[in-house]
Tab-separated table of C-alpha atoms in Angstrom:
chain	number	residue	atom	x	y	z
Y	1	MET	CA	6.561	23.202	-8.236
Y	2	LEU	CA	9.131	20.707	-8.805
Y	3	GLY	CA	11.450	20.961	-11.662
Y	4	ARG	CA	13.007	17.728	-13.242
Y	5	ARG	CA	16.040	17.913	-10.549
Y	6	GLY	CA	13.359	18.521	-7.922
Y	7	ILE	CA	11.450	15.203	-8.938
Y	8	ALA	CA	14.946	13.472	-8.796
Y	9	VAL	CA	15.639	14.399	-5.545
Y	10	THR	CA	12.221	13.390	-3.880
Y	11	LEU	CA	12.338	10.211	-5.577
Y	12	GLY	CA	15.948	9.598	-3.949
Y	13	SER	CA	14.872	10.562	-0.801
Y	14	LEU	CA	11.717	8.309	-0.958
Y	15	MET	CA	14.462	5.682	-1.814
Y	16	LEU	CA	16.243	6.536	1.380
Y	17	VAL	CA	13.189	6.602	3.659
Y	18	GLY	CA	11.970	3.196	1.925
Y	19	SER	CA	14.776	1.375	2.443
Y	20	ALA	CA	15.164	2.715	6.216
Y	21	LEU	CA	11.918	1.542	6.388
Y	22	ALA	CA	12.010	-1.805	4.866
Y	23	TRP	CA	12.419	-5.010	6.738
Y	24	ALA	CA	14.920	-7.202	4.397
Y	25	PRO	CA	16.791	-6.426	1.369
Y	26	ALA	CA	14.467	-7.101	-1.674
Y	27	GLY	CA	16.614	-10.158	-2.877
Y	28	GLN	CA	16.408	-11.847	0.292
Y	29	ALA	CA	12.434	-11.621	0.359
Y	30	MET	CA	11.977	-13.984	-2.482
Y	31	THR	CA	13.824	-16.884	-1.459
Y	32	SER	CA	11.384	-20.218	-1.431
Y	33	GLU	CA	8.075	-21.670	-2.906
Y	34	GLY	CA	7.684	-21.907	1.043
Y	35	GLY	CA	5.853	-18.417	1.585
Y	36	SER	CA	8.194	-15.920	0.691
Y	37	VAL	CA	6.579	-13.223	-1.927
Y	38	GLY	CA	7.540	-9.814	-3.487
Y	39	CYS	CA	4.986	-7.929	-5.534
Y	40	ALA	CA	4.725	-4.550	-6.838
Y	41	GLY	CA	1.673	-2.547	-8.650
Y	42	ARG	CA	-0.782	0.091	-8.629
Y	43	SER	CA	-3.904	0.483	-6.496
Y	44	GLU	CA	-7.379	2.247	-7.512
Y	45	GLY	CA	-8.493	3.286	-3.932
Y	46	ARG	CA	-12.009	4.821	-3.056
Y	47	TYR	CA	-13.218	6.714	0.095
Y	48	ASP	CA	-16.733	6.429	1.409
Y	49	PRO	CA	-17.704	8.986	1.950
Y	50	PRO	CA	-15.323	11.125	0.021
Y	51	LEU	CA	-12.751	12.925	1.619
Y	52	THR	CA	-12.487	16.281	2.816
Y	53	LEU	CA	-10.913	18.773	4.861
Y	54	LEU	CA	-12.746	17.547	7.863
Y	55	PRO	CA	-11.769	14.078	9.903
Y	56	ARG	CA	-14.210	11.736	9.791
Y	57	PRO	CA	-14.590	7.962	10.076
Y	58	THR	CA	-14.489	6.394	6.330
Y	59	HIS	CA	-14.309	2.864	4.696
Y	60	VAL	CA	-11.469	2.583	2.286
Y	61	HIS	CA	-11.380	-0.026	-0.634
Y	62	ALA	CA	-8.532	-0.133	-2.762
Y	63	ASP	CA	-8.213	-2.807	-6.045
Y	64	VAL	CA	-4.393	-3.887	-6.652
Y	65	THR	CA	-2.886	-5.226	-9.518
Y	66	TYR	CA	0.568	-6.713	-9.235
Y	67	ALA	CA	3.331	-8.499	-10.697
Y	68	CYS	CA	4.767	-10.771	-7.825
Y	69	THR	CA	8.161	-12.770	-7.883
Y	70	VAL	CA	6.999	-16.448	-6.262
Y	71	THR	CA	10.301	-18.210	-6.499
Y	72	PRO	CA	13.804	-16.624	-7.389
Y	73	GLY	CA	12.964	-16.484	-11.559
Y	74	ARG	CA	9.303	-16.919	-11.563
Y	75	THR	CA	6.629	-13.934	-11.602
Y	76	VAL	CA	3.026	-14.134	-11.869
Y	77	SER	CA	0.398	-11.775	-11.993
Y	78	ALA	CA	-1.864	-10.898	-8.987
Y	79	THR	CA	-4.927	-9.102	-7.884
Y	80	ALA	CA	-6.121	-7.993	-4.834
Y	81	SER	CA	-8.391	-6.310	-3.023
Y	82	PHE	CA	-7.371	-4.061	0.135
Y	83	ASP	CA	-10.606	-2.561	2.819
Y	84	SER	CA	-9.985	-0.751	6.175
Y	85	ASP	CA	-11.891	1.163	8.071
Y	86	VAL	CA	-10.155	4.273	9.366
Y	87	PRO	CA	-11.771	6.264	12.310
Y	88	GLU	CA	-10.245	9.494	11.164
Y	89	ALA	CA	-9.649	10.463	7.681
Y	90	SER	CA	-9.630	13.511	5.643
Y	91	CYS	CA	-7.743	15.281	2.891
Y	92	VAL	CA	-4.910	15.969	5.043
Y	93	ALA	CA	-4.554	13.199	7.168
Y	94	VAL	CA	-5.606	9.707	7.574
Y	95	SER	CA	-5.033	7.639	10.938
Y	96	GLY	CA	-5.146	4.308	12.108
Y	97	GLY	CA	-3.291	1.125	10.174
Y	98	ARG	CA	-5.023	-1.790	10.254
Y	99	GLY	CA	-7.112	-3.360	7.112
Y	100	THR	CA	-6.943	-6.853	5.235
Y	101	GLU	CA	-6.032	-7.662	1.561
Y	102	THR	CA	-6.770	-10.848	-0.295
Y	103	VAL	CA	-4.482	-11.067	-3.002
Y	104	ARG	CA	-5.021	-13.649	-5.647
Y	105	TYR	CA	-2.405	-15.302	-7.660
Y	106	ALA	CA	-2.542	-16.222	-11.507
Y	107	ASP	CA	-1.588	-19.027	-10.405
Y	108	GLY	CA	-4.330	-20.405	-8.719
Y	109	GLY	CA	-2.471	-19.603	-5.348
Y	110	ARG	CA	-3.923	-16.603	-2.445
Y	111	SER	CA	-3.083	-15.321	0.372
Y	112	LEU	CA	-5.047	-13.442	2.949
Y	113	ILE	CA	-3.301	-10.816	5.044
Y	114	VAL	CA	-4.151	-8.653	8.072
Y	115	TYR	CA	-2.388	-5.454	8.733
Y	116	ASP	CA	-2.361	-4.124	12.408
Y	117	SER	CA	0.034	-1.136	12.295
Y	118	ALA	CA	1.335	1.400	10.137
Y	119	THR	CA	3.961	4.158	9.833
Y	120	THR	CA	3.399	6.994	7.426
Y	121	VAL	CA	6.252	9.371	6.094
Y	122	ARG	CA	6.136	12.497	3.777
Y	123	VAL	CA	9.027	13.153	2.369
Y	124	ALA	CA	9.434	16.552	-0.085
Y	125	GLY	CA	5.323	15.986	-0.590
Y	126	VAL	CA	5.639	12.377	-1.430
Y	127	LEU	CA	3.269	10.183	0.695
Y	128	VAL	CA	4.704	7.057	2.144
Y	129	VAL	CA	2.439	4.338	4.486
Y	130	VAL	CA	4.237	1.074	5.303
Y	131	GLN	CA	1.739	-1.285	6.929
Y	132	ARG	CA	2.833	-4.241	8.639
Y	133	GLY	CA	0.745	-7.532	9.577
Y	134	ARG	CA	0.907	-11.065	9.098
Y	135	VAL	CA	-0.759	-14.197	6.404
Y	136	THR	CA	-3.720	-15.585	8.497
Y	137	GLU	CA	-4.372	-17.748	5.165
Y	138	GLY	CA	-2.840	-19.220	2.138
Y	139	ARG	CA	0.611	-18.835	0.502
Y	140	GLY	CA	3.130	-17.412	3.282
Y	141	GLN	CA	0.665	-18.463	5.687
Y	142	GLY	CA	1.866	-17.306	9.692
Y	143	HIS	CA	4.901	-15.267	7.793
Y	144	PRO	CA	4.914	-11.485	8.738
Y	145	ALA	CA	4.011	-8.972	5.548
Y	146	GLN	CA	4.565	-5.578	4.824
Y	147	ARG	CA	2.636	-3.260	2.338
Y	148	THR	CA	4.298	-0.135	1.097
Y	149	VAL	CA	1.862	2.611	-0.425
Y	150	THR	CA	3.607	5.594	-2.351
Y	151	GLY	CA	1.367	8.615	-3.470
Y	152	LEU	CA	3.157	11.452	-5.266
Y	153	PRO	CA	3.396	14.774	-4.452
Y	154	GLY	CA	0.286	16.677	-5.530
Y	155	GLU	CA	-1.603	19.437	-4.970
Y	156	LEU	CA	-4.577	19.734	-2.614
Y	157	PRO	CA	-7.505	18.260	-4.949
Y	158	THR	CA	-10.204	21.186	-5.652
Y	159	GLU	CA	-12.712	18.366	-4.729
Y	160	CYS	CA	-11.282	18.322	-0.822
Y	161	LEU	CA	-12.948	21.705	-0.903
Y	162	THR	CA	-16.397	20.257	-2.624
Y	163	SER	CA	-17.881	17.424	-2.864
Y	164	GLY	CA	-14.737	15.268	-1.295
Y	165	LEU	CA	-12.161	13.287	-2.974
Y	166	ARG	CA	-13.298	9.844	-3.703
Y	167	GLY	CA	-10.486	8.128	-4.795
Y	168	VAL	CA	-6.999	7.837	-5.558
Y	169	SER	CA	-4.205	5.933	-7.612
Y	170	ASN	CA	-0.818	5.047	-5.949
Y	171	ALA	CA	2.223	2.677	-6.169
Y	172	VAL	CA	1.815	-0.562	-4.080
Y	173	GLU	CA	5.027	-3.022	-3.191
Y	174	LEU	CA	4.212	-5.919	-0.763
Y	175	GLU	CA	6.539	-7.991	0.909
Y	176	ILE	CA	5.645	-11.377	2.309
Y	177	GLN	CA	8.810	-12.465	4.704
Y	178	PRO	CA	10.431	-15.697	4.801
C-alpha cells in the first residue's frame, strides 16, 4: 500500500518518464494557430467485450474532455472520441498502439488524428501509454501528434475475475506538434 510519500515518489517518477518520452517541451508545442495544440483532460474508456484475465480481441472506445491551448494565452475546451481495435487485451496487458481520435474544439475547429504506434511504461504501478501518430484532417493537418494516457496505480479489479472490466477513467494529454 502506498502512503503519501510513496504516491509523491511515484508521481515524481512518472513525470521523469513522461519528460523522457516527450518530443518537445510543452512551451514549444503551443506556438501558433498553424496547427500546434496542447491539451490536458480526462477520458472515460469502455471495453467491448469487457477485459478479463484471458487475452482476446477487444474494441476500446473513450470519450475525452480536454482544455486545449491553441495559441499562447488562448485556451478552448474540447471533446474527443477515441477508438481502437486491440488484437490482444486483458486486465493484465493490452497490445497494439493503433487507433483514431476525433477532437472537436469549442471554437468550431476539429482534428482527426490517426495513431500508428505506442510505447507502454509501468513505473511503481502507474501505467503510462504514449501513442504517436499524425493529424490527417483539420487543425494541425499533416503535423505529428502524441497522446499520453496515465492510469494511476490500483489493485486488479475484482471484475477481472468475474464478469470482466467494462471501463476505466484516466488522465490524458495531447500534443499536436509544430
